[in-house]
CSV table of N, CA and C in Angstrom, one decimal:
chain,number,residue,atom,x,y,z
A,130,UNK,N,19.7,-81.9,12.8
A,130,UNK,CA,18.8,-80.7,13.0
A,130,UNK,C,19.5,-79.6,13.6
A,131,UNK,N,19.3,-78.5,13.0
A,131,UNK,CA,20.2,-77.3,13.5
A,131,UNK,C,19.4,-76.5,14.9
A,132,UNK,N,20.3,-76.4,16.3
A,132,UNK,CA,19.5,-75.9,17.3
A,132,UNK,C,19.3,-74.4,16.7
A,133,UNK,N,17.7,-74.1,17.6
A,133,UNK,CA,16.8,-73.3,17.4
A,133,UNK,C,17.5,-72.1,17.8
A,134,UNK,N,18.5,-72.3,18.9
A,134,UNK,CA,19.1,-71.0,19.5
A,134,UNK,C,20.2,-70.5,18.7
A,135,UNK,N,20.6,-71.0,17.3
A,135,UNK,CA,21.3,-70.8,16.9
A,135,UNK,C,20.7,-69.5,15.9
A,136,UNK,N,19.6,-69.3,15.7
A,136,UNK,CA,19.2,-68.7,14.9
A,136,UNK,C,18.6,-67.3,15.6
A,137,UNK,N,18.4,-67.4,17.3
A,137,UNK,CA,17.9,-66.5,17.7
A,137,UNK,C,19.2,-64.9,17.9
A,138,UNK,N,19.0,-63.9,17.8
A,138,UNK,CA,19.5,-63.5,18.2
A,138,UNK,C,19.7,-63.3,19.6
A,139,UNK,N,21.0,-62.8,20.6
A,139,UNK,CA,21.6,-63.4,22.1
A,139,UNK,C,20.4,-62.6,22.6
A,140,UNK,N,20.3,-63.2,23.7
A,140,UNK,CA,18.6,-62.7,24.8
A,140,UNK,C,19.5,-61.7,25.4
A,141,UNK,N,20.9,-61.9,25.8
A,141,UNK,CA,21.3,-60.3,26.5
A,141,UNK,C,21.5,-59.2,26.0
A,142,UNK,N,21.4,-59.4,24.7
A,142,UNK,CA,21.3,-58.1,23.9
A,142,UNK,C,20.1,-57.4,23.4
A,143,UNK,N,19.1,-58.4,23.5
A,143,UNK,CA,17.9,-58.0,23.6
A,143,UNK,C,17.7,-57.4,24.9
A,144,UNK,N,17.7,-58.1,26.3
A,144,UNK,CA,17.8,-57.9,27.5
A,144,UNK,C,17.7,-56.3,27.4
A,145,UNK,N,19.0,-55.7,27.2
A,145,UNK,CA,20.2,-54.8,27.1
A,145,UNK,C,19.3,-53.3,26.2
A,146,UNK,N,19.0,-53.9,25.4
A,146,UNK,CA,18.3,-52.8,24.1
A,146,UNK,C,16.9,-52.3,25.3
A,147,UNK,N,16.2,-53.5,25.6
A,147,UNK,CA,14.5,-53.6,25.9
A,147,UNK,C,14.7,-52.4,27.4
A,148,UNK,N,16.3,-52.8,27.9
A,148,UNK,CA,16.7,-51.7,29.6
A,148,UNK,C,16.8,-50.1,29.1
A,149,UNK,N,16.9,-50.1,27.9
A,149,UNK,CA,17.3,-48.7,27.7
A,149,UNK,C,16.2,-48.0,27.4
A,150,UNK,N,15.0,-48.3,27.2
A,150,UNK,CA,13.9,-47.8,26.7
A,150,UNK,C,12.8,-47.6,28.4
A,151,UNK,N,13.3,-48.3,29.0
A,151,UNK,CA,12.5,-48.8,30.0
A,151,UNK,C,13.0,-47.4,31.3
A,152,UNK,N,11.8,-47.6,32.0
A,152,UNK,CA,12.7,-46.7,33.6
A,152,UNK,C,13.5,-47.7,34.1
A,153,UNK,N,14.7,-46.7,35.0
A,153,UNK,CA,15.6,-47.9,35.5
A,153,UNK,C,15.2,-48.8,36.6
A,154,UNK,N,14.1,-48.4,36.9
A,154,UNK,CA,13.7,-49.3,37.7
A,154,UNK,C,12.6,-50.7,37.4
A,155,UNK,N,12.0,-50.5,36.7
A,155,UNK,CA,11.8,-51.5,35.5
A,155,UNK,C,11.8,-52.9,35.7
A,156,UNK,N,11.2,-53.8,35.7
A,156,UNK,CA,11.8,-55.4,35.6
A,156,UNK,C,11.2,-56.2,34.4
A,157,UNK,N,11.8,-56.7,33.9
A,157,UNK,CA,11.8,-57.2,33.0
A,157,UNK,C,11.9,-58.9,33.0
A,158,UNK,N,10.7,-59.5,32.3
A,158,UNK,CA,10.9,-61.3,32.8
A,158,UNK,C,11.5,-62.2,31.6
A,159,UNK,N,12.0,-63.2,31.9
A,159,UNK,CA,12.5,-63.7,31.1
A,159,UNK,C,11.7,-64.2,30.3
A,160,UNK,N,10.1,-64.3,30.4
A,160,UNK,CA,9.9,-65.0,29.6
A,160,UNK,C,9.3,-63.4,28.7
A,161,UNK,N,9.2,-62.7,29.2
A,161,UNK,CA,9.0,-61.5,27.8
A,161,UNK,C,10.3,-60.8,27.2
A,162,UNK,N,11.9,-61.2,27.5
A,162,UNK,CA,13.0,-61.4,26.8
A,162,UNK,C,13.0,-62.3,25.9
A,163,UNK,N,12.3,-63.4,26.1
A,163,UNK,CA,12.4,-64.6,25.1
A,163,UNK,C,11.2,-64.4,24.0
A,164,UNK,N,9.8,-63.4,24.0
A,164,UNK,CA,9.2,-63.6,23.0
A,164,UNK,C,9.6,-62.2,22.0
A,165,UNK,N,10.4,-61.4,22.9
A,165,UNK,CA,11.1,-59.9,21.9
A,165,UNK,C,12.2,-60.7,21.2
A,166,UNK,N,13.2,-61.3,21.7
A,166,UNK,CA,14.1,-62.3,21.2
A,166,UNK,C,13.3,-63.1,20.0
A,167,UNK,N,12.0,-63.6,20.1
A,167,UNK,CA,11.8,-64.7,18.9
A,167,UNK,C,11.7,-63.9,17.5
A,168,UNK,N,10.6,-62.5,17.9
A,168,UNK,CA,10.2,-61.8,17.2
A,168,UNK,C,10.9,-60.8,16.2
A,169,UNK,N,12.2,-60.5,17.5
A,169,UNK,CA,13.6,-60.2,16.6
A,169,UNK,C,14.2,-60.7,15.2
A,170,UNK,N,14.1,-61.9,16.1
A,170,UNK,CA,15.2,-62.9,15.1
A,170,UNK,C,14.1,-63.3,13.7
A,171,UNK,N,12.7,-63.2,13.9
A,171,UNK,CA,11.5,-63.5,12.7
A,171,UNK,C,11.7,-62.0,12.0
A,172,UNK,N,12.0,-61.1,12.3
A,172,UNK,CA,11.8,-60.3,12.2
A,172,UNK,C,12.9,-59.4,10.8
A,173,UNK,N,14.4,-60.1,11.6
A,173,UNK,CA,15.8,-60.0,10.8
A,173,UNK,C,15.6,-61.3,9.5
A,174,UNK,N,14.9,-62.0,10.0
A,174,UNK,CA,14.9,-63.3,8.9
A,174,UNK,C,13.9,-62.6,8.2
A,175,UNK,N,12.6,-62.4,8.1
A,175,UNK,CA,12.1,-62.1,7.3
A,175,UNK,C,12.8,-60.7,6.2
A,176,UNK,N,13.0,-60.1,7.0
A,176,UNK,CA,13.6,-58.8,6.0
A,176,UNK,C,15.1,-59.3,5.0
A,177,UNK,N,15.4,-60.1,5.4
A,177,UNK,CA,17.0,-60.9,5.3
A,177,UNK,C,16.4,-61.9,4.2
A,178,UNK,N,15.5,-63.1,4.3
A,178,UNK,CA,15.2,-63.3,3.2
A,178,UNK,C,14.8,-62.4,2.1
A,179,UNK,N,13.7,-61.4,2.1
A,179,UNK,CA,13.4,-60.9,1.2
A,179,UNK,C,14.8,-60.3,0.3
A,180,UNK,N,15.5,-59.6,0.8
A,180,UNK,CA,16.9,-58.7,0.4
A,180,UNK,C,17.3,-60.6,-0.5
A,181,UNK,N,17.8,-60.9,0.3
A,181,UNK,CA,18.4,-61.9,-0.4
A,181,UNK,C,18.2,-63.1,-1.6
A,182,UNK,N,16.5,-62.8,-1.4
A,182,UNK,CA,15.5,-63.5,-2.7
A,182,UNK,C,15.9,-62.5,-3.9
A,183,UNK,N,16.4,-60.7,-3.5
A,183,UNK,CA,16.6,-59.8,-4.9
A,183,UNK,C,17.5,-59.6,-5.4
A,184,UNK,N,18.6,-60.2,-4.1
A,184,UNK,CA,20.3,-60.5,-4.7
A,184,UNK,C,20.6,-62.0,-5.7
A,185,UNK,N,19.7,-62.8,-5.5
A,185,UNK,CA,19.6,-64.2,-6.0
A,185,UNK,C,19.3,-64.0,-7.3
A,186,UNK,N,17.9,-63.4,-7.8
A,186,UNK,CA,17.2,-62.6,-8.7
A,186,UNK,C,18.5,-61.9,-9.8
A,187,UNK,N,19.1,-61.1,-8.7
A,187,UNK,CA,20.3,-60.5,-9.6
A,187,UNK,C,21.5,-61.2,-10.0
A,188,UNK,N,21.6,-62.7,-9.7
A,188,UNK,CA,22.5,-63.4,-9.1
A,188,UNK,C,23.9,-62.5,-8.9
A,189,UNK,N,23.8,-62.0,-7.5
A,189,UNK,CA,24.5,-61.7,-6.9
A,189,UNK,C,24.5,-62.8,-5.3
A,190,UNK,N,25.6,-62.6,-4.5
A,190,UNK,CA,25.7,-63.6,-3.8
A,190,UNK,C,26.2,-63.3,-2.6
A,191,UNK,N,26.0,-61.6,-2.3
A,191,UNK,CA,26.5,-61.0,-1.1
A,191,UNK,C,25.1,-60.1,-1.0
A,192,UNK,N,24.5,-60.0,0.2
A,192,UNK,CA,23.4,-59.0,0.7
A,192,UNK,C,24.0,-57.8,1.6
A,193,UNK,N,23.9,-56.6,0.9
A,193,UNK,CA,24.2,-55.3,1.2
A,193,UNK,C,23.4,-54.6,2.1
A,194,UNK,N,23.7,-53.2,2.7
A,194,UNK,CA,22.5,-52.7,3.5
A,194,UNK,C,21.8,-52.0,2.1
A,195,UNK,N,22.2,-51.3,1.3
A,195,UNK,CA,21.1,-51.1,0.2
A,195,UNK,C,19.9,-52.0,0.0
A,196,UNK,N,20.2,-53.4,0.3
A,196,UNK,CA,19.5,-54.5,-0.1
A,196,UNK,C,18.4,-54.6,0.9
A,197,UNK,N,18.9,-54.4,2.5
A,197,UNK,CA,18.3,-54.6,3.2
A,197,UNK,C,17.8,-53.7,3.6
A,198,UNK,N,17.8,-52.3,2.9
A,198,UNK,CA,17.0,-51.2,3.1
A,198,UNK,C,15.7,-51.0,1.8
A,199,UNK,N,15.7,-51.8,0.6
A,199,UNK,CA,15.2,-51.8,-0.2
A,199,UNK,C,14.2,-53.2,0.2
A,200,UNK,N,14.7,-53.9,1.0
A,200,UNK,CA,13.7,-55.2,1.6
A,200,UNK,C,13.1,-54.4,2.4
A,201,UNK,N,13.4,-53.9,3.8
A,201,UNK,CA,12.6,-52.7,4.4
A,201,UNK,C,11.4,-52.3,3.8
A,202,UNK,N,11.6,-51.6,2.4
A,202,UNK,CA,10.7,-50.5,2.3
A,202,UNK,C,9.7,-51.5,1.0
A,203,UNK,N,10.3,-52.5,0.6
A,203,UNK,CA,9.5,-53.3,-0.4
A,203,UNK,C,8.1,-54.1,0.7
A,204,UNK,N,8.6,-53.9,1.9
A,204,UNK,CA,7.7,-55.0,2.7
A,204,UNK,C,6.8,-54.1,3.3
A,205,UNK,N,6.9,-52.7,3.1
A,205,UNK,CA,6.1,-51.8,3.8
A,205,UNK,C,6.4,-51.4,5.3
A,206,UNK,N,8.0,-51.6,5.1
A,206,UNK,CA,8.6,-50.7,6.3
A,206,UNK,C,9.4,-49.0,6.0
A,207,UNK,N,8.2,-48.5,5.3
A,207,UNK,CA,8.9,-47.8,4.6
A,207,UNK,C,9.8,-46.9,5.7
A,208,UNK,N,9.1,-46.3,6.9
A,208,UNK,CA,9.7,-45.4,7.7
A,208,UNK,C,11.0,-46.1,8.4
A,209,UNK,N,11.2,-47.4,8.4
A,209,UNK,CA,12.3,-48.0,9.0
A,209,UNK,C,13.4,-47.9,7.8
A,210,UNK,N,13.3,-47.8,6.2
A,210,UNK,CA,13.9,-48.0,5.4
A,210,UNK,C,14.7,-46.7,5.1
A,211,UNK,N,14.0,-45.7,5.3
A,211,UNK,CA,14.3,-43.9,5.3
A,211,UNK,C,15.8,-44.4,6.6
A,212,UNK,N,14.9,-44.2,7.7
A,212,UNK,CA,15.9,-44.3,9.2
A,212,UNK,C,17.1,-44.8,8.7
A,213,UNK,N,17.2,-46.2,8.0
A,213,UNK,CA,18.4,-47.3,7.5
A,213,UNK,C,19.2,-46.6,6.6
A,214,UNK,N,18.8,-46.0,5.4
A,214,UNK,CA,19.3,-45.5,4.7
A,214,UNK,C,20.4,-44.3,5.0
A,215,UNK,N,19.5,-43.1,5.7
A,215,UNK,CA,20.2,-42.5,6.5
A,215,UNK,C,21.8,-42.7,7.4
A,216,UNK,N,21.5,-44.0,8.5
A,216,UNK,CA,22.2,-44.0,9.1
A,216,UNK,C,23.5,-45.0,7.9
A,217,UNK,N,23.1,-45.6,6.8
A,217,UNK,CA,24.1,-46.9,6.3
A,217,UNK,C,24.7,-45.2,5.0
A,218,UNK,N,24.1,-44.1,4.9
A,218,UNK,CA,24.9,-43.1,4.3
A,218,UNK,C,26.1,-42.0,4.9
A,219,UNK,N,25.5,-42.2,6.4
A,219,UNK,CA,26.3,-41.7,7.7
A,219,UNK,C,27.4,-42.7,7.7
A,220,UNK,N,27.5,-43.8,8.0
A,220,UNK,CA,28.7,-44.8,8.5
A,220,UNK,C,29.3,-44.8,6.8
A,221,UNK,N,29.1,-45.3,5.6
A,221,UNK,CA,29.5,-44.9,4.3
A,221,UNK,C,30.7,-43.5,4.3
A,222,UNK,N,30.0,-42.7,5.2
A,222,UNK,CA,30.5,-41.4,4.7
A,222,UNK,C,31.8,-41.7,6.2
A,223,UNK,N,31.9,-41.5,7.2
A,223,UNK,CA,32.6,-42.0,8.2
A,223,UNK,C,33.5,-42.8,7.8
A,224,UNK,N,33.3,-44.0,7.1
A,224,UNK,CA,34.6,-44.7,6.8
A,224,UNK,C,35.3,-44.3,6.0
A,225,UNK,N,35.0,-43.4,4.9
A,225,UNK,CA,35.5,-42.6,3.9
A,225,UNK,C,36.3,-41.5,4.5
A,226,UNK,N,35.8,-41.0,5.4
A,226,UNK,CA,36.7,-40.0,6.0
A,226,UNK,C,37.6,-40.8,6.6
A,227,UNK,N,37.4,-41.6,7.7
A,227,UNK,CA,38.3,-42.3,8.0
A,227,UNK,C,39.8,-43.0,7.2
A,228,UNK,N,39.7,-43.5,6.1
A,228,UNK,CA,39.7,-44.5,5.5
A,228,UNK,C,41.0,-42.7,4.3
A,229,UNK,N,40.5,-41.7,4.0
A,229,UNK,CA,41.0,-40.3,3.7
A,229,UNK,C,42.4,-40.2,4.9
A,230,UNK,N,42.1,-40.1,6.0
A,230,UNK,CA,43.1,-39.7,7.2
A,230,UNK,C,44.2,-40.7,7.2
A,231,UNK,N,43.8,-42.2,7.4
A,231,UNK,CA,44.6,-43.1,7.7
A,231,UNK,C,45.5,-42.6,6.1
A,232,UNK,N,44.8,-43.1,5.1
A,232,UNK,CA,45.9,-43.0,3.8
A,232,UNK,C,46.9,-41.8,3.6
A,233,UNK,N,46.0,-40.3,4.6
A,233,UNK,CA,47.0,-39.1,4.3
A,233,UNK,C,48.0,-39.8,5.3
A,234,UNK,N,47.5,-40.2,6.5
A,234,UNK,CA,48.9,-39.8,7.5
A,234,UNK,C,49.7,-41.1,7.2
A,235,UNK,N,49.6,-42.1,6.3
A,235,UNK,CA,50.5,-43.0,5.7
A,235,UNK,C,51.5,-42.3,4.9
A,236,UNK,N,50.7,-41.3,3.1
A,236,UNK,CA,52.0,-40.8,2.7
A,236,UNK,C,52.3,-39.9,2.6
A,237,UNK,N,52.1,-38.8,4.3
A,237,UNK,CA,52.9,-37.6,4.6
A,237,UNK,C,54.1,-37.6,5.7
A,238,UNK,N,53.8,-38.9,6.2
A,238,UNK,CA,54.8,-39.4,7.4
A,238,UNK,C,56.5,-38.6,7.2
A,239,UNK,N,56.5,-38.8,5.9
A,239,UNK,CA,58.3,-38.5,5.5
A,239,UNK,C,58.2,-37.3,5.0
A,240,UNK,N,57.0,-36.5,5.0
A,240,UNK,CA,57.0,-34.6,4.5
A,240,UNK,C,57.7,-33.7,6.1
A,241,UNK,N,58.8,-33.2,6.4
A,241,UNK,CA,58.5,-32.7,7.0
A,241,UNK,C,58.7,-31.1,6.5
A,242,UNK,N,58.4,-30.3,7.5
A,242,UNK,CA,58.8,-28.6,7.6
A,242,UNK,C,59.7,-28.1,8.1
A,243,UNK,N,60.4,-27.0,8.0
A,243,UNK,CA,61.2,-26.4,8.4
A,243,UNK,C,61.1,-26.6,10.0
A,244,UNK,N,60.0,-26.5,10.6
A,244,UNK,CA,59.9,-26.8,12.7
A,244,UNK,C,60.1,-28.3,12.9
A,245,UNK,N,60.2,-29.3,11.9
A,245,UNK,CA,60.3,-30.5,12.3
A,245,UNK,C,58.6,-31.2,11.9
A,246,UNK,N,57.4,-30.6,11.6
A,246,UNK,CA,56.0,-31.5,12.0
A,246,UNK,C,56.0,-31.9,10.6
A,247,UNK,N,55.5,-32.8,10.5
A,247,UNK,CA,55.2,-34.1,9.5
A,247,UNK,C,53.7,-33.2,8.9
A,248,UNK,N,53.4,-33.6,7.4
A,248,UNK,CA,52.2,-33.2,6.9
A,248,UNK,C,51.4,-34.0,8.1
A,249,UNK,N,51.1,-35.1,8.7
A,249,UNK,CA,50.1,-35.8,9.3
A,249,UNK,C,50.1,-35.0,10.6
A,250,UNK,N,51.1,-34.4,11.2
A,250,UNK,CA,51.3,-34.1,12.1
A,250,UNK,C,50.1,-32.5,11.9
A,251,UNK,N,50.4,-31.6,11.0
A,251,UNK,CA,49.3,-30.5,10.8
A,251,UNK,C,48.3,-31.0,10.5
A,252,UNK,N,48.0,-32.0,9.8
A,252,UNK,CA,46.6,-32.4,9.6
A,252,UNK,C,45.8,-33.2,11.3
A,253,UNK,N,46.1,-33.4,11.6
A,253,UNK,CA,45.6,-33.3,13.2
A,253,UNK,C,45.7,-32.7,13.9
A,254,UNK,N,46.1,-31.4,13.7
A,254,UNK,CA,45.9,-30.2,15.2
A,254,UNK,C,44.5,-29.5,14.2
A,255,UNK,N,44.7,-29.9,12.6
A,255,UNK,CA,43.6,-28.4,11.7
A,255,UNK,C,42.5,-29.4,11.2
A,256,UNK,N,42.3,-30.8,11.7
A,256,UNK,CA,41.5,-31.2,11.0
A,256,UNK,C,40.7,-32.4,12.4
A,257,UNK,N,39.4,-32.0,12.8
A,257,UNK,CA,39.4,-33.0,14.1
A,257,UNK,C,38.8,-34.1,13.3
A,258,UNK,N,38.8,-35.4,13.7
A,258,UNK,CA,38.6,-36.8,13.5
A,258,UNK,C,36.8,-37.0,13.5
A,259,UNK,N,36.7,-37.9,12.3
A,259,UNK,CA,35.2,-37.9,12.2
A,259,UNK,C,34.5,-38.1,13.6
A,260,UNK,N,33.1,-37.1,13.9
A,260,UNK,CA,32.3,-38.1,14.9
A,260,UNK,C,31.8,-39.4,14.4
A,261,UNK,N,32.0,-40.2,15.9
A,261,UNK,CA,31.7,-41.7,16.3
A,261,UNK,C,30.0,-41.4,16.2
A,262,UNK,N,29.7,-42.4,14.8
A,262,UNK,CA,28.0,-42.7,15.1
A,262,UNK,C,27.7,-43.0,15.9
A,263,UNK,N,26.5,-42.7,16.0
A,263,UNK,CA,25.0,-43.1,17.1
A,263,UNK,C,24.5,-42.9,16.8
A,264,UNK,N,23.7,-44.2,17.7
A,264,UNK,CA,22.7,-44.6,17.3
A,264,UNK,C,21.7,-44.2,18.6
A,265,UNK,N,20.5,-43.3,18.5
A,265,UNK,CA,20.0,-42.9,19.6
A,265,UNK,C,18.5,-43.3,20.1
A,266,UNK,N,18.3,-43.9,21.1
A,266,UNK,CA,16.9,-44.2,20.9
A,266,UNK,C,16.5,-43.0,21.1
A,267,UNK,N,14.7,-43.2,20.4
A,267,UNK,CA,13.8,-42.3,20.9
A,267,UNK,C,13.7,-41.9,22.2
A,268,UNK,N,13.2,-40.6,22.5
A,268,UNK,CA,13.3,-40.2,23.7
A,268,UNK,C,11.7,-40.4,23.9
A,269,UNK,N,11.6,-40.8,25.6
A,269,UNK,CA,10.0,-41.3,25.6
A,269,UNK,C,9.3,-39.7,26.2
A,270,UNK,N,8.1,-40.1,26.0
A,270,UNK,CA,7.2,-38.8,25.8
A,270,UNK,C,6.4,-39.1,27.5
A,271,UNK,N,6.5,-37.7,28.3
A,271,UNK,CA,5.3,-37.9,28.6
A,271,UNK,C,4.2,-37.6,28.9
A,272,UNK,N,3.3,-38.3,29.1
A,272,UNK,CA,1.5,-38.0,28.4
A,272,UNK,C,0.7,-38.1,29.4
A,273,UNK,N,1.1,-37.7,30.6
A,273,UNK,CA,0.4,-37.8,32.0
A,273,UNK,C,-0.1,-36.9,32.3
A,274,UNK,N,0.5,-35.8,31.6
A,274,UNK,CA,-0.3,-34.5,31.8
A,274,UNK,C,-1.6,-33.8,31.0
């Protein structure tokens, strides 16, 4: 029999997520870490099967975030599926830039100029480095007034 905790996602990272939303002063019990934890992990399975019942369907044999943004919005998460998309066309585009830089400064290394700087070497004072994603929570509202 496969243990149960193998499937949960880690309670400290739930812990971790549930602190950032919260005031810092806040307490938080373990046993309502453990039912955001259950609910998670039902939560990533359900969306995770569905994606993966449309990759089977396709017989394909790897689940993509397209996949799991098209499970999203097939189950009626549509506004979670917009959000996903978004952020999985942001990191797409990030590694691509990334992924652009590393390969220029591989084959300009041996270009140099008349002062001595390497093409890689101009391409980093005239070109700054992609921003690092984030991921930001909601900002809480408040309604006391």
């Amino acid at each position: 029999m496969v243990d149960e905790h193998v499937k949960l996602v880690p309670i400290a990272n739930v812990g971790r997520i549930m602190k950032q939303i919260l005031p810092p002063t806040a307490k938080i019990s373990k046993e309502a870490k453990e039912t955001i934890q259950e609910c998670a992990s039902e939560f990533i399975s359900f969306v995770t099967g569905e994606a993966s019942d449309k990759c089977h369907k396709e017989n394909r044999k790897t689940v993509n975030g397209d996949d799991i943004c098209w499970a999203l919005s097939s189950l009626g998460f549509d506004n979670y599926a917009e959000a996903m998309l978004r952020y999985l066309y942001k990191l797409r585009e990030f590694e691509r830039l990334r992924a652009n830089q590393n390969k220029g400064s591989n084959d300009d290394e041996d270009n140099t100029d008349e002062e001595g700087a390497s093409e890689s070497e101009k391409q980093e004072t005239n070109t700054p480095p992609p921003a690092p994603l984030k991921f930001n929570v909601m900002e809480r509202v408040d309604r006391s007034n």
